Every structure is written in C-alpha cells, then in structure tokens.
XYZ file of C-alpha atoms in Angstrom:
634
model
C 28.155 14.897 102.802
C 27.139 13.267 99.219
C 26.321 9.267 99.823
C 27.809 7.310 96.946
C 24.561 5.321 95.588
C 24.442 2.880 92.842
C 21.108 5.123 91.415
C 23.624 6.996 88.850
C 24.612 3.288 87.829
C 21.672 3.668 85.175
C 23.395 6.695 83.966
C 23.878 6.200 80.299
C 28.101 7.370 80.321
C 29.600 7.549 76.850
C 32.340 9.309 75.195
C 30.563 11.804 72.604
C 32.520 12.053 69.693
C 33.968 15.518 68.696
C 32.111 16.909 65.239
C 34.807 15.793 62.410
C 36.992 19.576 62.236
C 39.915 19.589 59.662
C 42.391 20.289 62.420
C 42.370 19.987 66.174
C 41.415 23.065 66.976
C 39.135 20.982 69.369
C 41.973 20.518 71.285
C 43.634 23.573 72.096
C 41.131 24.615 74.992
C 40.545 28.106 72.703
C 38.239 29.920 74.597
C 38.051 27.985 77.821
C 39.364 29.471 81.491
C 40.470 26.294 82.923
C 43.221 24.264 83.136
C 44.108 21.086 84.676
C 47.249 21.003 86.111
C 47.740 18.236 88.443
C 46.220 15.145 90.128
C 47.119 14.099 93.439
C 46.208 11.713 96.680
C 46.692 13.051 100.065
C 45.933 11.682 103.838
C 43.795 13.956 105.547
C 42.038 13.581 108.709
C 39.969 10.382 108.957
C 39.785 10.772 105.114
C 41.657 10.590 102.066
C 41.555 13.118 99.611
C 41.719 13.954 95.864
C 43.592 17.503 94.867
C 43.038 18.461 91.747
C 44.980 21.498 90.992
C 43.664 24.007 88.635
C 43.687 27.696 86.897
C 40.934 29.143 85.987
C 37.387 28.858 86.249
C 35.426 25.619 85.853
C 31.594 23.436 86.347
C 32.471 20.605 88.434
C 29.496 17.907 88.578
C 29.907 14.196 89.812
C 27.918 11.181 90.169
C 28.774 7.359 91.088
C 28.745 3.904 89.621
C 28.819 1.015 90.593
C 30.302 -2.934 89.486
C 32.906 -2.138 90.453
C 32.477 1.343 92.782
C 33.578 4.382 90.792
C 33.214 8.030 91.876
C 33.182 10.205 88.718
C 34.154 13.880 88.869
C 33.767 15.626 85.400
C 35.559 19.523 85.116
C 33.587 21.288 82.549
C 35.014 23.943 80.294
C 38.321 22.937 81.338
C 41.525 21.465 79.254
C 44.424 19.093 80.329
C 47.895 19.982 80.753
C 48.528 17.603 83.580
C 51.273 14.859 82.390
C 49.136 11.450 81.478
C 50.812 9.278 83.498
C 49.529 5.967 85.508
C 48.755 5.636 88.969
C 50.818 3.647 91.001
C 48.127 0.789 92.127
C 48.785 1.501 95.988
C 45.386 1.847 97.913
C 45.769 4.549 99.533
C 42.636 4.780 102.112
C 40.283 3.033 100.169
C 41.346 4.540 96.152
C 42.587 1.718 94.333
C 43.305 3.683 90.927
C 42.836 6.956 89.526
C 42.421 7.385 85.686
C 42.127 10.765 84.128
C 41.880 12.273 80.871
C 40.441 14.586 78.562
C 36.740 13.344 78.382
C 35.999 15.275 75.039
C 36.801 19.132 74.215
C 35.821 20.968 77.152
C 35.672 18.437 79.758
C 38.354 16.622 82.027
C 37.095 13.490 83.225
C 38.677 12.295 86.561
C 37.544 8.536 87.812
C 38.291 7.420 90.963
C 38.345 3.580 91.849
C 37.462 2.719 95.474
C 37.155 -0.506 97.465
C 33.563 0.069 98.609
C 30.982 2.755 98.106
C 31.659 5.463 100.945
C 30.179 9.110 102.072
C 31.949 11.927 100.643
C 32.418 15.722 99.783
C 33.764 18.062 96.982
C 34.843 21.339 98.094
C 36.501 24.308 96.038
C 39.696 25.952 97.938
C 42.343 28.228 96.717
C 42.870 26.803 92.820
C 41.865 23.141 93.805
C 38.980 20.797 93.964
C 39.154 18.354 96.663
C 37.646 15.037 97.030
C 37.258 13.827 100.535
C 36.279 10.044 101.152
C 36.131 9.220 104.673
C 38.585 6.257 105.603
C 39.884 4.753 108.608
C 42.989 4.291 106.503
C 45.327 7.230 106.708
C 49.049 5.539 107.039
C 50.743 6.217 103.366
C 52.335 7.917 101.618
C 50.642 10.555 99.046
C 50.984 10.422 95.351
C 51.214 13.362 92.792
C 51.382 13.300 88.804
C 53.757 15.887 88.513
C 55.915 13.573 90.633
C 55.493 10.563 89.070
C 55.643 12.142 85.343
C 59.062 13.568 86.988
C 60.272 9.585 87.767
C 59.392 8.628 84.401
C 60.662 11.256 82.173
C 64.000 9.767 84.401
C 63.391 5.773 82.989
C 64.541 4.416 79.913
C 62.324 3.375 77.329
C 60.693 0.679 76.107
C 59.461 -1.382 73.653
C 55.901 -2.124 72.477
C 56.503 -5.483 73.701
C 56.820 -4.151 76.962
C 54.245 -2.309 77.104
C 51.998 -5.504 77.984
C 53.435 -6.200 81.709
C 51.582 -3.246 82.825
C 52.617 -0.297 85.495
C 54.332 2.650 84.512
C 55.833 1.130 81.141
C 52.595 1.444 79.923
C 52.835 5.050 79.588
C 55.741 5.350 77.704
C 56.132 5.287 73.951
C 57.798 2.873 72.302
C 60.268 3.066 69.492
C 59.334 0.922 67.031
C 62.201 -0.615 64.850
C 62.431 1.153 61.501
C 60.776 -0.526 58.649
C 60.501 -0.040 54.629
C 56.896 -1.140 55.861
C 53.929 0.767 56.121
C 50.783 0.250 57.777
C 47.437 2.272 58.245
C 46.072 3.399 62.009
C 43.789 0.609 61.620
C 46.023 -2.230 60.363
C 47.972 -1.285 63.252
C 45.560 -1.055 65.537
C 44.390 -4.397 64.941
C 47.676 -6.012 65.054
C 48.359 -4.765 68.495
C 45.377 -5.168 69.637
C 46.379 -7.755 72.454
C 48.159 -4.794 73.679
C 45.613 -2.598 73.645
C 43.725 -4.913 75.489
C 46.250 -5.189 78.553
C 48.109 -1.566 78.341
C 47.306 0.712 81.396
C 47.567 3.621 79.482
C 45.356 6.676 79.284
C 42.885 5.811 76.437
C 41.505 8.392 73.882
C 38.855 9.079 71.666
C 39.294 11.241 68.646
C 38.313 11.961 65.386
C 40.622 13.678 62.657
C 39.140 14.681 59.246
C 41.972 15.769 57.021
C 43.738 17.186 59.654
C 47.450 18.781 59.410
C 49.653 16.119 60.901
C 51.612 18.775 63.261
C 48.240 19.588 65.098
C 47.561 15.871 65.729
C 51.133 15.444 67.593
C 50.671 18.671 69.515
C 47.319 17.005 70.494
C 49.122 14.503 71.769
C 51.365 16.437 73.300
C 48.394 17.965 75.472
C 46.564 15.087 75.445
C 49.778 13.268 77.481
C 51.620 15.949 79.038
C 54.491 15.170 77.112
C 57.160 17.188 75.195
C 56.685 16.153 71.509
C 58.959 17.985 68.626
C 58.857 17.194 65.018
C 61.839 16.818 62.702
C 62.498 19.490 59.855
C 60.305 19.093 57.063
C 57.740 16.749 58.232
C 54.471 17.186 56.711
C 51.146 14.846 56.474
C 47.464 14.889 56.571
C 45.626 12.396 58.837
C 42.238 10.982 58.159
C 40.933 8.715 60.743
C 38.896 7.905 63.555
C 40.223 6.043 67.101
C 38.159 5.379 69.840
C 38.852 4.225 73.237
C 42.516 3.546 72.510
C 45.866 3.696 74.872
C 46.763 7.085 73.640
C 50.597 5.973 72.805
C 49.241 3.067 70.825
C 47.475 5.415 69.017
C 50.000 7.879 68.647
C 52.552 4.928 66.897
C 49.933 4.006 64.893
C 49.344 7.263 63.850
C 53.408 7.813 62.879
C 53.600 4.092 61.183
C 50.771 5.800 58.843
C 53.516 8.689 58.014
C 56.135 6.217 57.841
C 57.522 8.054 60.706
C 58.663 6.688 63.917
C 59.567 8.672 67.662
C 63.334 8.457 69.147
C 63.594 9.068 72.769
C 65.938 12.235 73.420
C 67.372 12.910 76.761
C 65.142 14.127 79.432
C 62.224 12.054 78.236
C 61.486 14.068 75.064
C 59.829 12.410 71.965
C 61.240 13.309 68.740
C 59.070 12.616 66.091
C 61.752 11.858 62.663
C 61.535 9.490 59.506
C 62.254 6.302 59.099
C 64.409 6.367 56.668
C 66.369 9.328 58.359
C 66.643 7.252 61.791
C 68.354 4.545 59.584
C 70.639 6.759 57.654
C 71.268 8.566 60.817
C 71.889 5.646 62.969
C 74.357 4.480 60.249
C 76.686 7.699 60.496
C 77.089 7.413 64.410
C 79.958 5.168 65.424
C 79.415 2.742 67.225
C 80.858 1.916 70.925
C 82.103 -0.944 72.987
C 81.627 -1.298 76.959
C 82.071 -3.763 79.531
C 78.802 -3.241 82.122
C 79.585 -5.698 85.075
C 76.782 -7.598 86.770
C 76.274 -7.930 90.268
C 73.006 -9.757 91.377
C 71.562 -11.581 88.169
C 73.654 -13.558 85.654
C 74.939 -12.393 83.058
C 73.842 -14.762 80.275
C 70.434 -14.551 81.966
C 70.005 -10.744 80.662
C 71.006 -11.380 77.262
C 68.005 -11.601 75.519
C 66.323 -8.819 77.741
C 69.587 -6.684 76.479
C 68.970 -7.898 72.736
C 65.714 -6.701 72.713
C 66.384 -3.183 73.161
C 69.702 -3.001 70.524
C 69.286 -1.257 67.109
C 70.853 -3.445 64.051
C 74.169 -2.297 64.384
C 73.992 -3.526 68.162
C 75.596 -7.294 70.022
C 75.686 -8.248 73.081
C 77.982 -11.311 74.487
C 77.878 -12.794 78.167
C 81.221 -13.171 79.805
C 81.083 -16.080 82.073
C 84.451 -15.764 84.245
C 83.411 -11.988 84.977
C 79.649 -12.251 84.786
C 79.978 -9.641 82.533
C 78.229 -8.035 79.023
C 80.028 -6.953 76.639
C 77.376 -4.466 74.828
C 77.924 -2.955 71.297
C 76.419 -0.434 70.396
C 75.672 3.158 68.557
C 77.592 5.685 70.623
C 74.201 7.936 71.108
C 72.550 4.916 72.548
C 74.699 3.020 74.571
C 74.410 4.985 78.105
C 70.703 4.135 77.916
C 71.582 0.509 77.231
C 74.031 0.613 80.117
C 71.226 1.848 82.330
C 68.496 -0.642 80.825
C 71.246 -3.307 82.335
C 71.434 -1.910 86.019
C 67.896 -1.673 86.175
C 67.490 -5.267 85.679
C 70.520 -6.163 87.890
C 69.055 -5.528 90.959
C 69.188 -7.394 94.216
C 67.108 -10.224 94.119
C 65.132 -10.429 97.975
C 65.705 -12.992 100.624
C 62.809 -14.154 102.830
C 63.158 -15.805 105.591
C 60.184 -18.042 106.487
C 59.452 -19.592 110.150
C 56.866 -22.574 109.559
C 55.346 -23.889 113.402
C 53.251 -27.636 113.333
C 51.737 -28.478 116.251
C 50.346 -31.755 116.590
C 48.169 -32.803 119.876
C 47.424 -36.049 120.287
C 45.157 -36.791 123.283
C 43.204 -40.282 124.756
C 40.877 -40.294 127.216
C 39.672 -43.724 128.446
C 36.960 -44.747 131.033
C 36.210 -48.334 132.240
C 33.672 -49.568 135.374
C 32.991 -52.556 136.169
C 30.593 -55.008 138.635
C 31.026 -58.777 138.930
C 29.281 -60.800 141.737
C 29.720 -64.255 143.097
C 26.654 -65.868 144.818
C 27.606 -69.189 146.542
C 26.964 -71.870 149.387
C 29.764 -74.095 150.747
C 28.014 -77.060 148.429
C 26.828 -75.401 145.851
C 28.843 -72.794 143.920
C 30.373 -72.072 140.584
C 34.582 -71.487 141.073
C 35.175 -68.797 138.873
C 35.447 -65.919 140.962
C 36.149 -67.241 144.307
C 39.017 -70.045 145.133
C 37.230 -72.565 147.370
C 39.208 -75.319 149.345
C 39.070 -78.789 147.890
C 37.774 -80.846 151.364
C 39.337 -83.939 149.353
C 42.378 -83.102 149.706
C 42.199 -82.216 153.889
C 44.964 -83.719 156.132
C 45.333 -83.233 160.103
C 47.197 -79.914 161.302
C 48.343 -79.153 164.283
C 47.000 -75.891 164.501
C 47.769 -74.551 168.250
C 52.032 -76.055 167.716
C 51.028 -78.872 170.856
C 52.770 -81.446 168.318
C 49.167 -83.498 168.510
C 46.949 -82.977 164.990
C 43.730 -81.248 165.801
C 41.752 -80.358 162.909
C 41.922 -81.198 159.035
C 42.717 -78.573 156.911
C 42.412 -78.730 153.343
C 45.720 -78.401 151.123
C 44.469 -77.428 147.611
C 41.803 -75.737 146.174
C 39.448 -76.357 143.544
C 40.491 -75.566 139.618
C 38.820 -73.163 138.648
C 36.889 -75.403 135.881
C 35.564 -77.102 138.416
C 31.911 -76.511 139.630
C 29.732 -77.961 142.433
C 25.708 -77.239 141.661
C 23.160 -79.776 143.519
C 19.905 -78.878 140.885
C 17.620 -81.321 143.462
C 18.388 -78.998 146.363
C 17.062 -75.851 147.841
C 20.235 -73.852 147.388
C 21.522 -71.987 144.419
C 24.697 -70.271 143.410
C 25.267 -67.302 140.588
C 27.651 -65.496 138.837
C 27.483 -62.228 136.974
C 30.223 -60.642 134.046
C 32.532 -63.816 135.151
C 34.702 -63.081 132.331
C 34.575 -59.535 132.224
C 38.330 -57.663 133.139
C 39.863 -54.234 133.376
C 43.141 -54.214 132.497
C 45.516 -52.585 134.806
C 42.542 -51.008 137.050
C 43.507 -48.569 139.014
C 40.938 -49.373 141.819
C 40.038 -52.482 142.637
C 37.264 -53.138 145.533
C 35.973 -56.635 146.785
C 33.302 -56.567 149.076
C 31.725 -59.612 150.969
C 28.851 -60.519 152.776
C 26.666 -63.311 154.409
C 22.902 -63.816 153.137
C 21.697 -66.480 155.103
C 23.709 -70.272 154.050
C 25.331 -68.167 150.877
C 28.031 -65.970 150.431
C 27.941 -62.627 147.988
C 30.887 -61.338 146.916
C 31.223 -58.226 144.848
C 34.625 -57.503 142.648
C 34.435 -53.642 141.779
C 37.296 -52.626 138.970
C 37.573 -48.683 137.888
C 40.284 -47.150 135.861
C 40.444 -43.154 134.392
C 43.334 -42.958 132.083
C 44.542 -39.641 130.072
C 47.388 -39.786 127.391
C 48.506 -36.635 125.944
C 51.400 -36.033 123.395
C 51.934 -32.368 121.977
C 54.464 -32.525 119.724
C 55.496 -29.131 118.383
C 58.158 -28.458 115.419
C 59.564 -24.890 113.969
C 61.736 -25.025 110.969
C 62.692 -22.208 109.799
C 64.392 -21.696 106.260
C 65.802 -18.407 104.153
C 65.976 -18.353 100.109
C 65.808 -15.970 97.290
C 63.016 -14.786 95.860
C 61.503 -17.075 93.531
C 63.779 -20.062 94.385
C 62.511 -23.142 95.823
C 64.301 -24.041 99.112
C 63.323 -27.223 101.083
C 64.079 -28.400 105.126
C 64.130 -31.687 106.088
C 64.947 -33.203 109.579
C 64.217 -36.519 110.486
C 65.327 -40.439 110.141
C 65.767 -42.583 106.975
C 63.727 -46.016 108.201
C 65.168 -49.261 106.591
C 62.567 -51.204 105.009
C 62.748 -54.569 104.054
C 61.281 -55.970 101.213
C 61.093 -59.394 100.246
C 60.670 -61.235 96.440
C 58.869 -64.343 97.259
C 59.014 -64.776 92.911
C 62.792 -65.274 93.683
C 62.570 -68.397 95.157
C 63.534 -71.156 92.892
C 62.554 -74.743 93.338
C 62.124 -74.297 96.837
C 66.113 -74.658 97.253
C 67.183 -70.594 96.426
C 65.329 -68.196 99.273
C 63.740 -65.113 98.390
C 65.429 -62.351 97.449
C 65.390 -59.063 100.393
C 66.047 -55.754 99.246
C 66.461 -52.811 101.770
C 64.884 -49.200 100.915
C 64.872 -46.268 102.793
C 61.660 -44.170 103.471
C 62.560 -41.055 104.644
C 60.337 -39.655 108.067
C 60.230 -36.233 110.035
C 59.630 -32.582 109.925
C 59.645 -31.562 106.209
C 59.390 -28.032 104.945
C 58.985 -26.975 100.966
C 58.804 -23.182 99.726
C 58.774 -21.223 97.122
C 57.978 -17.920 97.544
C 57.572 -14.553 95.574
C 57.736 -10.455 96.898
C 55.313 -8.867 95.151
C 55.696 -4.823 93.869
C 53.366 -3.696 97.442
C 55.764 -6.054 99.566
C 53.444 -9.353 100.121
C 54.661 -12.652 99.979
C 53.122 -15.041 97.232
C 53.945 -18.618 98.799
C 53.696 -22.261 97.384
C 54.076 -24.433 100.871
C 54.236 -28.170 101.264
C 54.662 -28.283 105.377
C 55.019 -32.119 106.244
C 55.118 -34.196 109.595
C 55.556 -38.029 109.439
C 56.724 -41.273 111.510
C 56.934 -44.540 111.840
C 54.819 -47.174 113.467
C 54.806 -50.553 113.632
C 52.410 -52.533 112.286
C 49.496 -54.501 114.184
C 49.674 -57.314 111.571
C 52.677 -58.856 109.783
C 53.124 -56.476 106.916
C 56.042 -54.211 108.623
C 55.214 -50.542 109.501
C 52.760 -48.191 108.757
C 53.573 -44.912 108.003
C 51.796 -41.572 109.964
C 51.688 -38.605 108.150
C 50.201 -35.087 108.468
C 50.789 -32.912 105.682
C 49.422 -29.194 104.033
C 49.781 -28.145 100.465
C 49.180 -24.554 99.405
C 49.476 -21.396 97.836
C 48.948 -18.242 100.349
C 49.440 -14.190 99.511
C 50.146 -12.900 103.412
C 52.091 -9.612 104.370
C 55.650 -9.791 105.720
C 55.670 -10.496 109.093
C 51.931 -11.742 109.064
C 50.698 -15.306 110.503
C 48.728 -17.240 108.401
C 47.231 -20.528 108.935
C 47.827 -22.740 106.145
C 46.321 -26.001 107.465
C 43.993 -27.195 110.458
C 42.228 -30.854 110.872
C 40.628 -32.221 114.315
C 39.894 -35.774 114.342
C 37.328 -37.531 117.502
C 37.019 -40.439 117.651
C 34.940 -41.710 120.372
C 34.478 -46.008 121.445
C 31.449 -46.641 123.539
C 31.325 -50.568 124.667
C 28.736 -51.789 127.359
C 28.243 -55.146 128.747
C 26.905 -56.959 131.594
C 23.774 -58.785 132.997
C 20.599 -58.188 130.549
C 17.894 -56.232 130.790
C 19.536 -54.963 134.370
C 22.691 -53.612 133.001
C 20.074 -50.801 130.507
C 18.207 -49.557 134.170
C 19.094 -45.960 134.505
C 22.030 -44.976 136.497
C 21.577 -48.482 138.716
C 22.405 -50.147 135.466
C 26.255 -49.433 135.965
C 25.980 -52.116 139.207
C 25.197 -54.889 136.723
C 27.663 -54.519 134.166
C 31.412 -53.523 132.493
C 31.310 -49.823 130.698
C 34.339 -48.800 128.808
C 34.838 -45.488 127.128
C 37.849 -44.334 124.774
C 37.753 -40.797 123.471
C 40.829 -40.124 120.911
C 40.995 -36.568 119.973
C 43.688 -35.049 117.035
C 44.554 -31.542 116.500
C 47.199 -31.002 113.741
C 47.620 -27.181 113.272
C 50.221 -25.476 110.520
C 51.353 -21.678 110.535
C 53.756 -20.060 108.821
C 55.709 -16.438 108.680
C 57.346 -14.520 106.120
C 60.162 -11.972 106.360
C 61.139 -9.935 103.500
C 65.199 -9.519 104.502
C 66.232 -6.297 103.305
C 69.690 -5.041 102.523
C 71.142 -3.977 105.853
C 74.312 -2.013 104.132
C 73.734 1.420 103.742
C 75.275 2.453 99.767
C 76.540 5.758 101.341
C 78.359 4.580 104.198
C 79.037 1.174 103.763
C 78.165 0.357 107.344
C-alpha cells in the first residue's frame, strides 16, 4: 500500500506544450500500443476503486498533491478514445470528482479528487488499471463514462449560455446562432471568457501551426469522444495556440474563425456546416406548429427558457386557459424543442417539514429562617409574642361556682407597644423581628424558661420547585422553493391610548385597539438539492403574553431562531439552543453571628431562587416523492 503524502506537492506539474507540427499528427496516437477506453468508479470491499479500461500496453506512474488532495495517475504512451464527458459530483467513498484527459501526445492524465489524503494501491488486471482507496464508504451506486456519454448523447442541446450552470451541460457543444460576423480563436476566447472560467468541461492544451482544418476537428473528435463530420467542401487552415481551455469552447471558437458553426444531428452527432448554408438551409425547411401541454410548471413561466433555444423563424405563445405553448418552429427542429419543454416541466418536490420547540422553564426556591423573642413578664418588647394587658383584668369565675375568683386579663397589648425598665436588672431581646417567609411550609415555635425570662424561637422553612415544559410540533408541507408559513396561537387586544387627543381638558383621549398576534409560529422555505439535501431558510417562533408588573400593559415573551441549514432528508438538525440561570442569593439576620459557619443559619433569614431556561428548536425534512407509479397508475 502507497501512503498519499503531500511530499509530491513540490512537484513542479505543467502541461508541456506539443512542438508546433503543421497538422495533428500529434494526435492520432501513431505509433503508440495503448488506448484508453473507459473510466469508471466501483465499490469494492472496504474500498472504492478506479477502473480504467484499456488496450494495449502502457507506463503507469502516479504521485499526490495536495490543497486540495489529488491522486494523479498519468498512462504513458497511451491515447484517448474514452468519451470526455463530466463526472457526476456524487462522492462515491471518498472521490469527489474525476477529470481526465489527454495530458499531451502520449500521455492520458487521470486526476482523482478525494475528501482526505488516504492509503492506496494500483494494480494491473486483465486490460485495466485499478485504483483502490480504502473507504468505510461503500453504499452507491458506480459510475462509468461510457454510460454517462450514453445519457448525454440522449439530451438535447444547449446553448453557450447554458453552458455556465455547470453539470453535464457543460460538456455539450453549443450551437451558436449564425452570424455575418466573424471572430478570431482569441477574440472569442476572450469574450467568453466568464464561461471559461465556470464551464466543467474537459480543458485542453494545443498548439496548431498551419494545420489542415479537418485534422483539428478529428482532434477533437478524439480529444472528446465525440462523433464529429464535416460538411462537403469545407476547407481551412488554423494557426493558433489554446491553452488550458474547455475543449468545446475551444472547438466554437475554432469554427467562428472558419465562419463555420456545428448543428446537432440525431443521436448526439456534431455536424460541422457553414454559416451561411445553416441559414439558407434553415430557410428551405417548412416550418411547423404544435401544441406541447404543460403539466407541473406554468406555461408563461417557460417562455423565455423556450425562446432561447428557437432559430429566427421560431415563436412561442403561452396559452393561459390550457397552460399550454404553442411552439413554432422549423420542422427539423421542433421534436427537440418539444423535448427541451418536458424536460423543464417536471414535477416540482414537496417536503414536508416537522419543526419540535421545547421550552423548560424551571424555579427552584429555598428560604430558612430563625427569629427569637427574649422576655420577662415586665420587661419585653411585643413584637413576636402577644402578652396580656394586666390593665384591662376583670374577676372570672374560673371553676363555674357563680363567685369571681381570680382576674383575668381581657386584651392584650398592641403590638407597638413595649415595656423595657433600663434602671432594672432584667432585659428583653428580639432577633429578625421583621423577617417573614411567605407561605412556609414548616413552621416550628419552640419555648423555654431561662431563669425570670422567657425564649421563644419561631423557625420558618419552605422548598418550592416550579416546572413548566411546554412542548410544540408544527408540522407544514410546500413545494420546493415556496415559502410556506404555520401559525397557531391568539390575537391579544391591545389598547393604546392618545393622551395628545385630549382637548382642553373637556374631549378624553383617544383609545385605539391593535392586535399583536402570539403563539407557535413556523416560517420555511426550503430547496432539494441535485444529491437530495434540503437547503432550508427557518424562522421557528414561540411567544406569549404577560402582564405587566408596572402600569404600561403587557409584556411580550418571545423565543425565536432564524436560519439557514443544508441537512439530509429525514435528518434532525438543531437549529437553535439557549439556557438561561439565573440564580438570587439574599441573607439576613443578626450581625456578625448570622456569617459563623454553618451555626450562622440559627441567627438569620436565607433565601435562595434558582431560575433555570432551556429553549431547544429541531427540525425534519422529508423529500415527498411521487407515490404513482407511470406504468401502472397505482
């Protein structure tokens, strides 16, 4: 096993430049064995690997790079004749992309994009050369060129303003419009050159020196793996030198220099034909009216998308009441036109997304409390304990003989009221008088006798937990792309008053009502991507109503998450968390007794309040497929 290094990053990699030749005889593999025939990506066990099918005999020799990781396998003494056509951009085990091409005469460059730099082996087995990267990764499906180059020789084509977006339209050529016009390979080149700079097509680097214009286009005939004919009597020399170009940017710029242009025949063959005789032909071919019904999209939608591909002679009209086009055009090109339209009118996807908020609201409170009353029957202070009033004693007749026996008094003392001799012996106390629990839960009162005085102890405790777990799971399904929004909750009057109203003190102010709007709230838009993730824009919103401490009205709770998110259908992904503590220490009492350690809770009121919030917001994604089956029906 080979260990992918970043050492062959200082490798000094650069496409050599073919000696100028007055034809491309540097391109017909003349006196080379091998051929490349194919490129493909299998699943192997606890690997992936890299097939590359050949015939004949060839050097194989590979090194790494690195920023980003690139395994690079070059086949010397070897020619392509595998089709040039894009990978698909699935990673398949770890290979993001695979780009291949014919390095310069002799030599077939494969590159190999992986996540991370991995150990692996090249082996040589019946015809092939095989790659094998080790990966965990062996659930997909495997990729070929051959069938991929059979899928788009199948597609319509497209313009070169198409070409931009990417994919597998970057490998096709593009018609340009015909044109009294005539511009050079470079002039062309540098007016596309925005294209160049985004196309995903198979670049080249060439040089021609004179060279007969029918051996450049059979150049790029091998060059793409394409089928490429030429029109009767077309003749040219070509002069020029591209490098590192998309090869069917090059190969338009190369016919604009000829004043020649390519038509797309059926079965994806290029036909390389003049201008002029395009024109003139497309003149002579009558030209044909359908109706093409639309089924997903609308119809007006996909008129400028239809416009785009139409020759001169061409229209295209939306029918609203049918959702409809009515498409004009030559008679030669109006089944491609009709297909161009059903592959846009396809069925836009529904997802179905489950949104969950959970909101925990929890309170923890602690309180302990010590208050003593120290007292004699004449000297005391009446806070804590009710003493009689021996003013207000009258004679009772306490054993029910009907003859008064002792005075008893009938009222106590007000509490205000306090009786402290300071010339006697005696004293009284009081400690955390005017400390209270509200609501305790215990409450403990403990008396004694010390000598002439009285201690009484009042002991308060109270342990209090509040929880509320609120928990809320709307669920909503739109189309792909559409906003879509969920909202269940109450409309709260508020009232508003205009004290400016008031006029001369006799009119009142004016009161206006408005509505704020309160409750679960859920806001999507999301997107299916081409590898079947969902691109989200969430606003996921909780809110109520409180009333206010003061005299303003109400104050208004909310707990709200805005985001974008890529997850996988079916996947969980949190969009939003927050914890809040908040934590209320108060201590009072008696000083410099109530800070003593642990004896310090006898001689004073402790309170603790712990207030803990946990908002948490997930969401879900379902892609909803079609359920009906096109063959059955069922």
């Amino acid at each position: 096993m080979k260990r992918i290094t970043a050492l062959a990053a200082c490798l000094v990699v650069a496409a050599a430049t073919p000696p100028p030749s007055r034809a491309l005889a540097a391109w017909d593999g003349a006196g080379r064995d091998g051929e490349v025939k194919a490129v493909s990506v299998r699943p192997a066990d606890r690997s992936v690997e890299v097939v590359i099918d050949l015939q004949g005999a060839v050097d194989v020799q590979d090194f790494t790079l690195a920023s980003p990781a690139r395994l690079v396998v070059d086949l010397q003494g070897a020619r392509l004749v595998a089709p040039a056509v894009l990978y698909d951009g699935l990673n398949r085990g770890g290979i993001k992309n695979i780009r291949y091409a014919q390095f310069r005469p002799g030599v077939v460059r494969i590159v190999i994009d992986v996540d991370v730099l991995k150990d692996y082996r090249i082996e040589r087995k019946d015809g092939q050369v095989r790659v094998r990267i080790g990966t965990e990764r062996t659930a997909f499906a495997a990729w070929s060129s051959q069938a991929a180059a059979r899928d788009l020789a199948t597609a319509p084509p497209v313009r070169s303003t198409e070409r931009a977006s990417g994919g597998q339209a970057a490998a096709r050529v593009a018609a340009p419009a015909p044109s009294d016009q005539t511009l050079s390979i470079d002039e062309y080149l540098s007016e596309h050159a925005k294209e160049s700079e985004q196309s995903q097509a198979a670049r080249i680097t060439v040089t021609w020196d004179n060279a007969d214009l029918r051996e450049v286009v059979a150049g790029f005939a091998a060059f793409s793996g394409r089928t490429i004919i030429l029109s009767k009597d077309i003749k040219g020399q070509v002069s020029a030198e591209i490098k590192n170009q998309p090869w069917d940017l090059a190969f338009n710029a190369v016919l604009e220099s000829q004043g020649l242009t390519v038509n797309m025949l059926d079965g994806g063959i290029l036909q390389v034909i003049d201008k002029k005789d395009l024109a003139r032909a497309d003149s002579t071919v009558p030209v044909e009216t359908r109706l093409v019904r639309v089924n997903y999209a609308r119809a007006s939608a996909l008129v400028p998308s239809v416009q785009s591909i139409l020759t001169k002679r061409g229209a295209v009209v939306a029918d609203s009441t049918s959702n409809a086009l009515v498409i004009t055009e030559i008679a030669s090109r109006i089944n491609r036109v009709d297909d161009f339209v059903k592959g846009l009118d396809i069925r836009t996807p529904q997802v179905s997304i489950q949104a969950k908020i959970i909101f925990v609201d929890r309170t923890d409170v602690e309180e302990l409390g010590v208050k003593y009353d120290l007292g004699s029957p004449t000297q005391f202070f009446n806070k804590l304990i009710q003493r009689p009033d021996p003013r207000t004693a009258k004679a009772v007749d306490t054993n029910g003989d009907g003859v008064p026996d002792a005075f008893v008094p009938q009222s106590n003392f007000t509490p205000d009221q306090t009786i402290v001799d300071l010339g006697g012996n005696s004293l009284s106390a009081l400690g955390n008088a005017d400390q209270e629990i509200v609501n305790p839960a215990l409450n403990l009162i403990f008396s004694t006798a010390v000598g002439n005085f009285n201690l009484t102890t009042f002991l308060q405790a109270l342990q209090r937990v509040e929880l509320a777990d609120l928990q809320a799971e709307p669920t909503i399904t739109t189309l792909d792309n559409r906003a879509a929004e969920i909202l269940v909750g109450d409309r709260v009057p508020i009232r508003i008053i205009d004290v400016s109203s008031a006029t001369g003190g006799v009119a009142p102010p004016r009161a206006t009502v408005r509505f704020e709007q309160t409750g679960i709230n859920l806001k999507v838009t999301p997107h299916v991507t081409a590898n079947r993730q969902v691109l989200m824009e969430v606003h996921a919103e909780n809110s109520s109503v409180k009333p206010a401490s003061v005299d303003i009205g109400f104050t208004f709770q909310t707990q709200q998450a805005d985001n974008q998110i890529l997850v996988n259908d079916g996947e969980t992904a949190v969009i939003g968390g927050l914890t809040v503590t908040s934590v209320t220490v108060t201590k009072s009492g008696i000083p410099f007794l109530v800070d003593l350690p642990i004896l310090g809770k006898l001689f004073g009121f402790s309170s603790e309040t712990e207030e803990r919030r946990d908002l948490l917001i997930l969401i879900t994604p379902h892609i909803i497929d079609d359920l009906v089956t096109p063959s059955t029906g069922k």
